[in-house]
mmCIF file of C-alpha atoms in Angstrom:
data_model
loop_
_atom_site.group_PDB
_atom_site.id
_atom_site.type_symbol
_atom_site.label_atom_id
_atom_site.label_comp_id
_atom_site.label_asym_id
_atom_site.label_seq_id
_atom_site.Cartn_x
_atom_site.Cartn_y
_atom_site.Cartn_z
ATOM 1 C CA MET A 839 -62.178 71.726 259.736
ATOM 2 C CA SER A 840 -64.788 69.870 261.710
ATOM 3 C CA SER A 841 -68.197 70.643 263.116
ATOM 4 C CA THR A 842 -70.574 69.219 265.639
ATOM 5 C CA GLU A 843 -73.067 69.188 262.793
ATOM 6 C CA HIS A 844 -72.495 66.097 260.654
ATOM 7 C CA PRO A 845 -73.374 66.751 257.005
ATOM 8 C CA ALA A 846 -73.714 63.895 254.568
ATOM 9 C CA PRO A 847 -70.404 62.701 253.100
ATOM 10 C CA LYS A 848 -69.374 64.384 249.894
ATOM 11 C CA SER A 849 -66.527 64.259 247.439
ATOM 12 C CA ASP A 850 -63.668 66.762 247.458
ATOM 13 C CA LEU A 851 -65.290 68.712 244.616
ATOM 14 C CA PRO A 852 -68.990 69.640 244.500
ATOM 15 C CA GLN A 853 -71.204 67.587 242.228
ATOM 16 C CA PHE A 854 -73.153 70.088 240.155
ATOM 17 C CA VAL A 855 -76.491 69.170 238.628
ATOM 18 C CA SER A 856 -78.727 70.794 236.083
ATOM 19 C CA ALA A 857 -81.806 72.558 237.349
ATOM 20 C CA GLY A 858 -84.384 69.884 236.792
ATOM 21 C CA GLY A 859 -86.696 70.616 239.681
ATOM 22 C CA GLY A 860 -87.459 69.534 243.228
ATOM 23 C CA ALA A 861 -84.471 68.853 245.471
ATOM 24 C CA ASN A 862 -81.988 69.290 242.633
ATOM 25 C CA GLN A 863 -83.307 72.755 241.845
ATOM 26 C CA VAL A 864 -83.086 73.811 245.486
ATOM 27 C CA ARG A 865 -79.564 72.394 245.733
ATOM 28 C CA VAL A 866 -78.296 74.247 242.670
ATOM 29 C CA ARG A 867 -79.895 77.504 243.765
ATOM 30 C CA ALA A 868 -78.360 77.195 247.240
ATOM 31 C CA TYR A 869 -74.900 76.614 245.788
ATOM 32 C CA ASN A 870 -75.241 79.511 243.376
ATOM 33 C CA GLU A 871 -76.249 81.836 246.193
ATOM 34 C CA ARG A 872 -73.125 80.834 248.117
ATOM 35 C CA LEU A 873 -71.059 81.298 244.973
ATOM 36 C CA VAL A 874 -72.383 84.822 244.449
ATOM 37 C CA LEU A 875 -71.764 85.731 248.097
ATOM 38 C CA SER A 876 -68.209 84.432 247.769
ATOM 39 C CA LEU A 877 -67.559 86.538 244.666
ATOM 40 C CA VAL A 878 -68.954 89.644 246.323
ATOM 41 C CA ARG A 879 -66.752 88.995 249.360
ATOM 42 C CA ARG A 880 -63.672 88.516 247.204
ATOM 43 C CA GLN A 881 -64.390 91.465 244.901
ATOM 44 C CA GLY A 882 -66.335 93.985 246.973
ATOM 45 C CA GLY A 883 -68.277 96.354 244.760
ATOM 46 C CA ILE A 884 -68.984 93.847 241.996
ATOM 47 C CA SER A 885 -72.026 94.389 239.744
ATOM 48 C CA LYS A 886 -74.641 91.909 238.542
ATOM 49 C CA ALA A 887 -73.213 92.032 235.033
ATOM 50 C CA ASP A 888 -69.717 91.227 236.306
ATOM 51 C CA ILE A 889 -71.064 88.330 238.353
ATOM 52 C CA ALA A 890 -72.822 86.927 235.293
ATOM 53 C CA ARG A 891 -69.650 87.196 233.215
ATOM 54 C CA GLN A 892 -67.416 85.583 235.833
ATOM 55 C CA THR A 893 -69.735 82.720 236.756
ATOM 56 C CA GLY A 894 -71.290 81.962 233.372
ATOM 57 C CA LEU A 895 -74.721 82.193 234.991
ATOM 58 C CA SER A 896 -77.424 83.823 232.912
ATOM 59 C CA ALA A 897 -78.318 87.434 233.640
ATOM 60 C CA GLN A 898 -81.796 86.288 234.676
ATOM 61 C CA THR A 899 -80.392 83.742 237.134
ATOM 62 C CA VAL A 900 -78.066 86.313 238.665
ATOM 63 C CA SER A 901 -80.928 88.806 239.034
ATOM 64 C CA VAL A 902 -83.071 86.218 240.828
ATOM 65 C CA ILE A 903 -80.206 85.311 243.171
ATOM 66 C CA MET A 904 -79.315 88.925 243.915
ATOM 67 C CA ARG A 905 -82.911 89.833 244.705
ATOM 68 C CA ALA A 906 -83.149 86.909 247.110
ATOM 69 C CA LEU A 907 -79.884 87.838 248.834
ATOM 70 C CA GLU A 908 -80.962 91.479 249.102
ATOM 71 C CA LYS A 909 -84.291 90.415 250.546
ATOM 72 C CA ASP A 910 -82.430 88.382 253.175
ATOM 73 C CA GLU A 911 -80.282 91.500 253.823
ATOM 74 C CA LEU A 912 -77.077 89.592 253.074
ATOM 75 C CA LEU A 913 -76.186 92.067 250.317
ATOM 76 C CA ILE A 914 -76.435 95.837 250.191
ATOM 77 C CA ARG A 915 -76.246 98.199 247.228
ATOM 78 C CA GLY A 916 -73.559 100.773 246.722
ATOM 79 C CA LYS A 917 -73.918 104.078 244.891
ATOM 80 C CA PRO A 918 -74.669 103.653 241.156
ATOM 81 C CA ILE A 919 -71.694 104.176 238.869
ATOM 82 C CA ARG A 920 -72.505 105.848 235.565
ATOM 83 C CA GLY A 921 -70.601 104.808 232.479
ATOM 84 C CA LYS A 922 -70.395 106.428 229.086
ATOM 85 C CA VAL A 923 -73.323 104.427 227.734
ATOM 86 C CA GLY A 924 -76.190 102.358 229.069
ATOM 87 C CA GLN A 925 -77.669 102.036 232.518
ATOM 88 C CA PRO A 926 -75.524 102.862 235.573
ATOM 89 C CA SER A 927 -73.770 99.936 237.224
ATOM 90 C CA VAL A 928 -74.777 99.202 240.818
ATOM 91 C CA PRO A 929 -71.963 97.704 242.940
ATOM 92 C CA MET A 930 -73.003 95.121 245.511
ATOM 93 C CA PHE A 931 -71.378 94.542 248.896
ATOM 94 C CA LEU A 932 -71.727 92.101 251.752
ATOM 95 C CA ASN A 933 -73.817 93.557 254.563
ATOM 96 C CA PRO A 934 -71.448 93.621 257.568
ATOM 97 C CA ASP A 935 -74.386 93.344 259.981
ATOM 98 C CA ALA A 936 -75.968 90.354 258.243
ATOM 99 C CA VAL A 937 -73.834 87.650 259.852
ATOM 100 C CA PHE A 938 -71.687 87.387 262.981
ATOM 101 C CA SER A 939 -69.418 84.677 264.288
ATOM 102 C CA PHE A 940 -67.495 84.003 267.481
ATOM 103 C CA GLY A 941 -63.827 83.165 267.061
ATOM 104 C CA VAL A 942 -61.658 81.611 269.774
ATOM 105 C CA LYS A 943 -57.872 81.421 269.891
ATOM 106 C CA ILE A 944 -56.333 79.117 272.470
ATOM 107 C CA GLY A 945 -52.638 79.591 273.069
ATOM 108 C CA ARG A 946 -50.207 78.215 275.583
ATOM 109 C CA ARG A 947 -50.059 81.519 277.462
ATOM 110 C CA SER A 948 -53.310 83.304 276.555
ATOM 111 C CA ALA A 949 -56.727 82.941 274.977
ATOM 112 C CA ASP A 950 -58.821 85.344 272.908
ATOM 113 C CA LEU A 951 -62.513 85.492 272.100
ATOM 114 C CA ILE A 952 -63.765 87.771 269.337
ATOM 115 C CA LEU A 953 -67.056 88.648 267.697
ATOM 116 C CA MET A 954 -66.452 89.103 263.965
ATOM 117 C CA ASP A 955 -68.852 90.465 261.378
ATOM 118 C CA PHE A 956 -69.557 89.268 257.818
ATOM 119 C CA VAL A 957 -66.638 91.185 256.297
ATOM 120 C CA GLY A 958 -64.004 90.128 258.826
ATOM 121 C CA LYS A 959 -64.047 93.109 261.169
ATOM 122 C CA ILE A 960 -63.670 92.453 264.893
ATOM 123 C CA ARG A 961 -66.587 94.075 266.739
ATOM 124 C CA LEU A 962 -65.967 92.847 270.298
ATOM 125 C CA GLN A 963 -63.152 90.951 272.002
ATOM 126 C CA LEU A 964 -61.983 89.467 275.292
ATOM 127 C CA HIS A 965 -58.482 88.404 276.342
ATOM 128 C CA ARG A 966 -57.316 86.041 279.098
ATOM 129 C CA THR A 967 -53.774 85.212 280.216
ATOM 130 C CA TYR A 968 -52.607 82.229 282.269
ATOM 131 C CA ARG A 969 -49.462 80.288 283.192
ATOM 132 C CA TYR A 970 -50.614 77.380 281.054
ATOM 133 C CA PRO A 971 -54.003 76.341 279.609
ATOM 134 C CA GLU A 972 -56.236 74.040 281.644
ATOM 135 C CA PRO A 973 -59.274 72.448 279.920
ATOM 136 C CA ARG A 974 -61.935 73.498 282.406
ATOM 137 C CA GLU A 975 -60.540 77.014 282.694
ATOM 138 C CA ILE A 976 -60.585 77.378 278.911
ATOM 139 C CA LEU A 977 -64.113 75.996 278.703
ATOM 140 C CA ALA A 978 -65.295 78.488 281.336
ATOM 141 C CA PHE A 979 -63.617 81.336 279.457
ATOM 142 C CA ILE A 980 -65.325 80.406 276.179
ATOM 143 C CA ALA A 981 -68.806 79.791 277.582
ATOM 144 C CA GLY A 982 -68.684 82.709 280.005
ATOM 145 C CA GLY A 983 -67.086 84.994 277.432
ATOM 146 C CA ILE A 984 -69.747 84.282 274.835
ATOM 147 C CA ALA A 985 -72.440 85.023 277.417
ATOM 148 C CA GLU A 986 -70.663 88.268 278.292
ATOM 149 C CA LEU A 987 -70.392 89.371 274.655
ATOM 150 C CA GLU A 988 -74.005 88.398 274.005
ATOM 151 C CA GLY A 989 -74.951 90.806 276.775
ATOM 152 C CA ARG A 990 -73.364 93.587 274.715
ATOM 153 C CA MET A 991 -75.101 92.580 271.476
ATOM 154 C CA SER A 992 -78.491 93.570 270.139
ATOM 155 C CA VAL A 993 -81.294 91.062 269.656
ATOM 156 C CA GLU A 994 -80.746 91.234 265.886
ATOM 157 C CA GLN A 995 -77.025 90.589 266.187
ATOM 158 C CA LYS A 996 -77.538 87.548 268.396
ATOM 159 C CA ALA A 997 -80.071 86.155 265.926
ATOM 160 C CA ASN A 998 -77.480 86.431 263.142
ATOM 161 C CA VAL A 999 -74.680 84.438 264.805
ATOM 162 C CA ALA A 1000 -73.506 81.652 262.475
ATOM 163 C CA GLY A 1001 -71.501 79.726 265.030
ATOM 164 C CA VAL A 1002 -68.306 79.406 267.046
ATOM 165 C CA GLY A 1003 -64.927 78.661 265.462
ATOM 166 C CA ILE A 1004 -62.059 77.519 267.681
ATOM 167 C CA ALA A 1005 -58.415 77.795 266.652
ATOM 168 C CA ALA A 1006 -56.238 75.690 268.931
ATOM 169 C CA PRO A 1007 -52.897 73.890 268.758
ATOM 170 C CA PHE A 1008 -53.149 70.171 268.182
ATOM 171 C CA GLU A 1009 -51.716 68.072 271.032
ATOM 172 C CA LEU A 1010 -51.679 70.866 273.598
ATOM 173 C CA TRP A 1011 -50.068 68.492 276.084
ATOM 174 C CA ASN A 1012 -46.804 68.468 274.128
ATOM 175 C CA TRP A 1013 -43.913 70.779 275.038
ATOM 176 C CA ALA A 1014 -45.302 71.325 278.556
ATOM 177 C CA ASP A 1015 -41.777 71.748 279.918
ATOM 178 C CA GLU A 1016 -41.081 74.644 277.543
ATOM 179 C CA VAL A 1017 -43.986 76.660 278.945
ATOM 180 C CA GLY A 1018 -43.173 75.798 282.551
ATOM 181 C CA ALA A 1019 -46.255 73.681 283.265
ATOM 182 C CA PRO A 1020 -46.000 71.298 286.254
ATOM 183 C CA GLN A 1021 -45.339 67.657 285.477
ATOM 184 C CA GLY A 1022 -48.529 66.073 284.139
ATOM 185 C CA ALA A 1023 -50.575 69.280 284.317
ATOM 186 C CA MET A 1024 -51.230 69.332 280.569
ATOM 187 C CA ASP A 1025 -52.140 65.647 280.312
ATOM 188 C CA ALA A 1026 -55.801 66.467 280.947
ATOM 189 C CA TRP A 1027 -55.981 67.656 277.335
ATOM 190 C CA ARG A 1028 -55.357 64.133 276.021
ATOM 191 C CA ASP A 1029 -58.920 62.968 276.689
ATOM 192 C CA PHE A 1030 -60.694 66.323 276.643
ATOM 193 C CA ASP A 1031 -63.003 66.832 273.637
ATOM 194 C CA LEU A 1032 -62.999 70.630 273.552
ATOM 195 C CA GLN A 1033 -65.317 70.880 270.568
ATOM 196 C CA ALA A 1034 -67.981 68.660 272.136
ATOM 197 C CA GLU A 1035 -67.652 70.328 275.538
ATOM 198 C CA VAL A 1036 -68.145 73.808 274.067
ATOM 199 C CA ALA A 1037 -71.045 72.607 271.905
ATOM 200 C CA ALA A 1038 -72.793 71.325 275.042
ATOM 201 C CA GLN A 1039 -72.751 74.818 276.564
ATOM 202 C CA VAL A 1040 -73.561 77.151 273.660
ATOM 203 C CA PRO A 1041 -76.557 77.238 271.301
ATOM 204 C CA TYR A 1042 -74.441 77.434 268.142
ATOM 205 C CA PRO A 1043 -72.617 75.067 265.794
ATOM 206 C CA VAL A 1044 -68.995 74.666 266.907
ATOM 207 C CA PHE A 1045 -66.041 74.236 264.558
ATOM 208 C CA LEU A 1046 -62.439 73.356 265.379
ATOM 209 C CA GLN A 1047 -59.220 73.863 263.418
ATOM 210 C CA ASN A 1048 -55.485 73.985 264.114
ATOM 211 C CA ASP A 1049 -54.512 77.493 265.217
ATOM 212 C CA ALA A 1050 -51.687 78.048 262.719
ATOM 213 C CA THR A 1051 -53.835 76.708 259.870
ATOM 214 C CA SER A 1052 -56.582 79.124 260.929
ATOM 215 C CA ALA A 1053 -54.123 82.029 260.865
ATOM 216 C CA CYS A 1054 -52.935 80.971 257.416
ATOM 217 C CA GLY A 1055 -56.550 80.828 256.211
ATOM 218 C CA ALA A 1056 -57.222 84.293 257.608
ATOM 219 C CA GLU A 1057 -54.234 85.666 255.675
ATOM 220 C CA LEU A 1058 -55.476 83.968 252.509
ATOM 221 C CA VAL A 1059 -59.040 85.280 252.838
ATOM 222 C CA PHE A 1060 -58.565 88.687 254.443
ATOM 223 C CA GLY A 1061 -54.921 89.461 253.730
ATOM 224 C CA LEU A 1062 -52.407 88.788 250.979
ATOM 225 C CA GLY A 1063 -54.272 85.957 249.253
ATOM 226 C CA SER A 1064 -55.245 88.138 246.307
ATOM 227 C CA ARG A 1065 -51.568 88.972 245.632
ATOM 228 C CA TYR A 1066 -49.921 85.594 246.147
ATOM 229 C CA PRO A 1067 -51.646 82.377 244.962
ATOM 230 C CA ASP A 1068 -48.864 80.273 246.514
ATOM 231 C CA PHE A 1069 -47.072 81.059 249.765
ATOM 232 C CA VAL A 1070 -45.535 79.485 252.826
ATOM 233 C CA TYR A 1071 -46.850 81.054 256.005
ATOM 234 C CA PHE A 1072 -45.106 81.522 259.357
ATOM 235 C CA TYR A 1073 -47.032 82.531 262.458
ATOM 236 C CA VAL A 1074 -44.810 83.240 265.473
ATOM 237 C CA GLY A 1075 -46.776 82.531 268.626
ATOM 238 C CA SER A 1076 -45.781 80.907 271.909
ATOM 239 C CA PHE A 1077 -44.646 78.187 269.516
ATOM 240 C CA ILE A 1078 -44.102 78.981 265.850
ATOM 241 C CA GLY A 1079 -46.507 77.331 263.421
ATOM 242 C CA GLY A 1080 -47.510 77.845 259.859
ATOM 243 C CA GLY A 1081 -49.352 76.767 256.768
ATOM 244 C CA ILE A 1082 -49.109 76.267 253.028
ATOM 245 C CA VAL A 1083 -51.206 77.948 250.344
ATOM 246 C CA LEU A 1084 -51.219 76.420 246.867
ATOM 247 C CA ASN A 1085 -53.349 77.744 244.015
ATOM 248 C CA SER A 1086 -55.175 80.078 246.425
ATOM 249 C CA THR A 1087 -56.061 77.129 248.660
ATOM 250 C CA VAL A 1088 -54.883 76.219 252.145
ATOM 251 C CA PHE A 1089 -53.283 72.803 251.707
ATOM 252 C CA VAL A 1090 -53.771 70.751 254.869
ATOM 253 C CA GLY A 1091 -52.530 67.388 253.635
ATOM 254 C CA ARG A 1092 -53.587 63.841 254.455
ATOM 255 C CA THR A 1093 -53.764 64.305 258.233
ATOM 256 C CA GLY A 1094 -54.415 68.051 258.415
ATOM 257 C CA THR A 1095 -50.899 68.871 259.589
ATOM 258 C CA ALA A 1096 -49.295 69.994 256.313
ATOM 259 C CA GLY A 1097 -47.392 73.225 256.844
ATOM 260 C CA ALA A 1098 -46.711 72.509 260.526
ATOM 261 C CA ILE A 1099 -43.316 74.119 260.104
ATOM 262 C CA GLY A 1100 -42.396 74.106 263.824
ATOM 263 C CA PRO A 1101 -40.563 70.749 263.726
ATOM 264 C CA LEU A 1102 -38.427 71.695 260.699
ATOM 265 C CA PRO A 1103 -34.730 71.054 261.443
ATOM 266 C CA VAL A 1104 -32.531 74.161 261.323
ATOM 267 C CA ARG A 1105 -29.137 75.113 262.734
ATOM 268 C CA ASN A 1106 -28.681 77.533 265.593
ATOM 269 C CA LYS A 1107 -25.782 79.988 265.806
ATOM 270 C CA GLN A 1108 -23.629 77.308 267.463
ATOM 271 C CA GLY A 1109 -24.117 75.095 264.413
ATOM 272 C CA GLU A 1110 -26.300 72.624 266.323
ATOM 273 C CA THR A 1111 -29.406 71.136 264.707
ATOM 274 C CA ARG A 1112 -32.611 72.157 266.441
ATOM 275 C CA GLN A 1113 -36.299 72.268 265.592
ATOM 276 C CA LEU A 1114 -37.463 75.641 264.300
ATOM 277 C CA LEU A 1115 -39.852 76.005 267.238
ATOM 278 C CA GLU A 1116 -36.924 75.788 269.678
ATOM 279 C CA ILE A 1117 -35.479 79.007 268.231
ATOM 280 C CA ALA A 1118 -38.209 81.126 266.615
ATOM 281 C CA SER A 1119 -40.947 80.938 269.258
ATOM 282 C CA ILE A 1120 -42.010 83.588 271.741
ATOM 283 C CA PHE A 1121 -41.397 81.234 274.687
ATOM 284 C CA VAL A 1122 -37.692 81.484 273.777
ATOM 285 C CA LEU A 1123 -37.845 85.270 274.168
ATOM 286 C CA GLU A 1124 -39.670 84.767 277.467
ATOM 287 C CA ASN A 1125 -36.795 82.605 278.709
ATOM 288 C CA LEU A 1126 -34.233 85.194 277.596
ATOM 289 C CA LEU A 1127 -36.053 87.832 279.612
ATOM 290 C CA HIS A 1128 -36.231 85.580 282.676
ATOM 291 C CA GLU A 1129 -32.492 84.963 282.468
ATOM 292 C CA ARG A 1130 -31.883 88.725 282.617
ATOM 293 C CA GLY A 1131 -34.328 89.383 285.438
ATOM 294 C CA ILE A 1132 -36.842 91.144 283.145
ATOM 295 C CA ASP A 1133 -40.577 90.630 283.667
ATOM 296 C CA PRO A 1134 -41.929 88.897 280.512
ATOM 297 C CA GLN A 1135 -45.612 89.444 281.332
ATOM 298 C CA PRO A 1136 -46.110 92.189 278.692
ATOM 299 C CA LEU A 1137 -45.569 89.479 276.070
ATOM 300 C CA TRP A 1138 -48.901 87.907 276.969
ATOM 301 C CA TYR A 1139 -51.163 90.852 277.803
ATOM 302 C CA ALA A 1140 -51.798 91.944 274.203
ATOM 303 C CA ALA A 1141 -49.650 92.567 271.155
ATOM 304 C CA SER A 1142 -50.078 96.315 271.588
ATOM 305 C CA ASP A 1143 -48.631 96.094 275.117
ATOM 306 C CA TRP A 1144 -45.204 94.885 274.032
ATOM 307 C CA ILE A 1145 -42.292 97.123 274.919
ATOM 308 C CA ASP A 1146 -38.831 97.259 273.386
ATOM 309 C CA PHE A 1147 -36.897 94.881 275.643
ATOM 310 C CA GLY A 1148 -33.603 96.006 274.176
ATOM 311 C CA GLU A 1149 -30.777 93.475 273.815
ATOM 312 C CA PRO A 1150 -32.831 90.304 274.570
ATOM 313 C CA LEU A 1151 -35.396 91.256 271.928
ATOM 314 C CA GLU A 1152 -32.685 91.996 269.363
ATOM 315 C CA ILE A 1153 -30.974 88.660 270.065
ATOM 316 C CA TRP A 1154 -34.272 86.827 269.676
ATOM 317 C CA ILE A 1155 -35.140 88.627 266.434
ATOM 318 C CA ARG A 1156 -31.728 87.829 264.893
ATOM 319 C CA ASP A 1157 -31.783 84.184 265.971
ATOM 320 C CA SER A 1158 -35.401 83.753 264.850
ATOM 321 C CA ALA A 1159 -34.685 85.431 261.514
ATOM 322 C CA ASP A 1160 -31.759 83.101 260.796
ATOM 323 C CA ALA A 1161 -33.900 80.062 261.589
ATOM 324 C CA ILE A 1162 -36.919 81.256 259.577
ATOM 325 C CA ALA A 1163 -34.664 82.011 256.598
ATOM 326 C CA GLN A 1164 -33.306 78.441 256.714
ATOM 327 C CA ALA A 1165 -36.846 77.054 256.950
ATOM 328 C CA THR A 1166 -37.923 79.173 253.988
ATOM 329 C CA VAL A 1167 -35.037 77.850 251.883
ATOM 330 C CA ALA A 1168 -35.970 74.276 252.831
ATOM 331 C CA ALA A 1169 -39.619 74.865 251.900
ATOM 332 C CA SER A 1170 -38.670 76.614 248.651
ATOM 333 C CA SER A 1171 -36.465 73.695 247.596
ATOM 334 C CA ILE A 1172 -39.648 71.589 247.420
ATOM 335 C CA ILE A 1173 -42.289 74.072 246.214
ATOM 336 C CA ASP A 1174 -41.696 77.186 244.158
ATOM 337 C CA PHE A 1175 -43.523 79.586 246.471
ATOM 338 C CA SER A 1176 -44.101 83.136 245.298
ATOM 339 C CA ALA A 1177 -43.849 84.478 248.849
ATOM 340 C CA ALA A 1178 -43.002 83.659 252.442
ATOM 341 C CA VAL A 1179 -45.471 85.500 254.687
ATOM 342 C CA ILE A 1180 -44.451 86.222 258.272
ATOM 343 C CA ASP A 1181 -46.823 87.281 261.041
ATOM 344 C CA GLY A 1182 -47.216 86.641 264.736
ATOM 345 C CA GLY A 1183 -48.574 87.534 268.123
ATOM 346 C CA PHE A 1184 -46.562 90.709 268.387
ATOM 347 C CA PRO A 1185 -46.939 94.393 267.397
ATOM 348 C CA ASP A 1186 -46.372 95.656 263.868
ATOM 349 C CA TRP A 1187 -42.976 97.148 264.699
ATOM 350 C CA VAL A 1188 -41.635 93.784 265.865
ATOM 351 C CA ARG A 1189 -42.967 92.092 262.724
ATOM 352 C CA HIS A 1190 -41.284 94.759 260.592
ATOM 353 C CA ARG A 1191 -37.916 94.211 262.317
ATOM 354 C CA LEU A 1192 -38.214 90.441 262.055
ATOM 355 C CA VAL A 1193 -39.001 90.479 258.326
ATOM 356 C CA ALA A 1194 -36.127 92.882 257.679
ATOM 357 C CA ALA A 1195 -33.799 90.563 259.613
ATOM 358 C CA VAL A 1196 -34.995 87.516 257.631
ATOM 359 C CA ASN A 1197 -34.170 89.308 254.388
ATOM 360 C CA GLU A 1198 -30.693 90.079 255.744
ATOM 361 C CA SER A 1199 -30.229 86.437 256.772
ATOM 362 C CA PHE A 1200 -30.785 85.289 253.193
ATOM 363 C CA GLU A 1201 -27.628 87.140 252.171
ATOM 364 C CA ARG A 1202 -25.595 84.700 254.305
ATOM 365 C CA LEU A 1203 -27.138 81.482 252.974
ATOM 366 C CA ASP A 1204 -26.170 79.264 250.041
ATOM 367 C CA LEU A 1205 -29.030 79.874 247.631
ATOM 368 C CA GLN A 1206 -27.666 78.019 244.625
ATOM 369 C CA GLY A 1207 -30.560 76.301 242.843
ATOM 370 C CA ILE A 1208 -33.170 78.060 244.983
ATOM 371 C CA GLN A 1209 -35.732 80.513 243.648
ATOM 372 C CA VAL A 1210 -36.019 82.779 246.676
ATOM 373 C CA PRO A 1211 -39.623 83.826 247.361
ATOM 374 C CA GLU A 1212 -40.541 87.370 248.288
ATOM 375 C CA ILE A 1213 -40.308 87.784 252.063
ATOM 376 C CA VAL A 1214 -43.293 89.849 253.195
ATOM 377 C CA GLU A 1215 -45.148 90.878 256.330
ATOM 378 C CA GLY A 1216 -48.576 89.434 256.975
ATOM 379 C CA VAL A 1217 -51.349 92.014 257.090
ATOM 380 C CA VAL A 1218 -53.987 90.330 259.275
ATOM 381 C CA GLY A 1219 -51.906 90.749 262.419
ATOM 382 C CA SER A 1220 -51.830 89.320 265.899
ATOM 383 C CA GLN A 1221 -55.492 88.239 265.882
ATOM 384 C CA ALA A 1222 -55.066 86.098 262.750
ATOM 385 C CA ARG A 1223 -55.771 82.861 264.637
ATOM 386 C CA ALA A 1224 -59.030 84.100 266.174
ATOM 387 C CA ILE A 1225 -60.134 85.653 262.869
ATOM 388 C CA GLY A 1226 -59.401 82.395 261.078
ATOM 389 C CA GLY A 1227 -61.443 80.538 263.675
ATOM 390 C CA ALA A 1228 -64.367 82.951 263.332
ATOM 391 C CA SER A 1229 -64.294 82.439 259.565
ATOM 392 C CA LEU A 1230 -65.076 78.726 259.847
ATOM 393 C CA PRO A 1231 -68.829 78.991 260.630
ATOM 394 C CA ILE A 1232 -69.283 81.757 258.045
ATOM 395 C CA PHE A 1233 -67.684 79.765 255.231
ATOM 396 C CA ALA A 1234 -69.537 76.627 256.244
ATOM 397 C CA ARG A 1235 -72.930 78.310 256.165
ATOM 398 C CA TYR A 1236 -72.733 81.107 253.609
ATOM 399 C CA LEU A 1237 -69.699 80.858 251.348
ATOM 400 C CA THR A 1238 -68.192 78.326 249.003
ATOM 401 C CA ASP A 1239 -65.095 76.520 250.149
ATOM 402 C CA GLN A 1240 -61.876 78.295 249.156
ATOM 403 C CA THR A 1241 -60.650 75.117 247.480
ATOM 404 C CA VAL A 1242 -63.381 75.174 244.825
ATOM 405 C CA LEU A 1243 -64.385 78.831 244.632
ATOM 406 C CA PHE A 1244 -62.520 79.596 241.438
ATOM 407 C CA LYS A 1245 -61.699 76.139 240.124
ATOM 408 C CA GLU A 1246 -65.309 75.120 239.635
ATOM 409 C CA ILE A 1247 -66.899 78.447 238.880
ATOM 410 C CA GLU A 1248 -67.738 77.537 235.299
ATOM 411 C CA HIS A 1249 -69.891 74.589 236.392
ATOM 412 C CA ALA A 1250 -72.308 76.578 238.558
ATOM 413 C CA GLU A 1251 -75.057 77.265 235.989
ATOM 414 C CA GLY A 1252 -78.632 76.692 237.182
ATOM 415 C CA THR A 1253 -81.777 78.546 238.131
#
């Protein structure tokens, strides 16, 4: 994750200090507020007493923090819950209207812009299709789209925007032939600083992350992360991508490309070795439709606009399932994942058929020595990349990083 704002360098784990006073006191209080917000987000309906128990913060400290967050309208109270003894417990929730964020997904066939609230719900959205992405066209879509959505927002909502998060493939100029772009048309992306260009046109902080990593993060935060602390993630877009979650953390690796499962070598049905992305990507289905004289445009309008293309769709699902099953076995031979999560830019019924086919494919593979993970459908859906992008400004400004949220919770004491 990166931002046009350049905070001071820091270590991988936060350096907690005792509440001595001055800057240290402010720093500890700010972290504790973010910690409390993160716990409320993760466990909606949590009480002050539960927060104190889980963080190790004193009841007085928690009360001070909660009052401040309520005053800032970041938290709202639920209905009191009466127990058998003592005072009723008051559950606390994030205020959906307290914070908003713009999320952008840039794909090789379409782009999406969403306005997301504090709890991950999409409030507004725009969609654009194209033959292939051009830098200036994408920039105009983002800047113009934000202006258009702002025109549909209240003054209060606009004042509560945390920033813009962009989810985009790295090296967009690669695989231009596969999407039918003219020779050299995608080369303009090589020297185009999308993050800086967007930041120059909008009044918000701008963050940038790989699109598949963003989708994986969205699944971790808003989807199956509470059920599976470790999973390999597949997102089937124009080109398949993915991510890795270890110990409830998105693992991005040394260069930020860990979990880029597209280049994984697999065998096709002819027994030839191919990259996973050459089999289990939506552009492959597009080519199948072209070969049969079928208009592939519904693939790019919106996930809900897909139709059952019959035989070509079934062929693509079976071939993709075989390849994804092989990739899952390869990943599971290295890390003992509890699940393989599959999602993509398609409707729920396609995802359901694909996951069922992957499970069937496992029956034909040599699984000796492999602990097969549970093969499950993602729950965030086709907008996972945009939602993951929109999450970046919110986490940066209001929430603790997922990598330290639960590991370092016991060190957060302070006033």
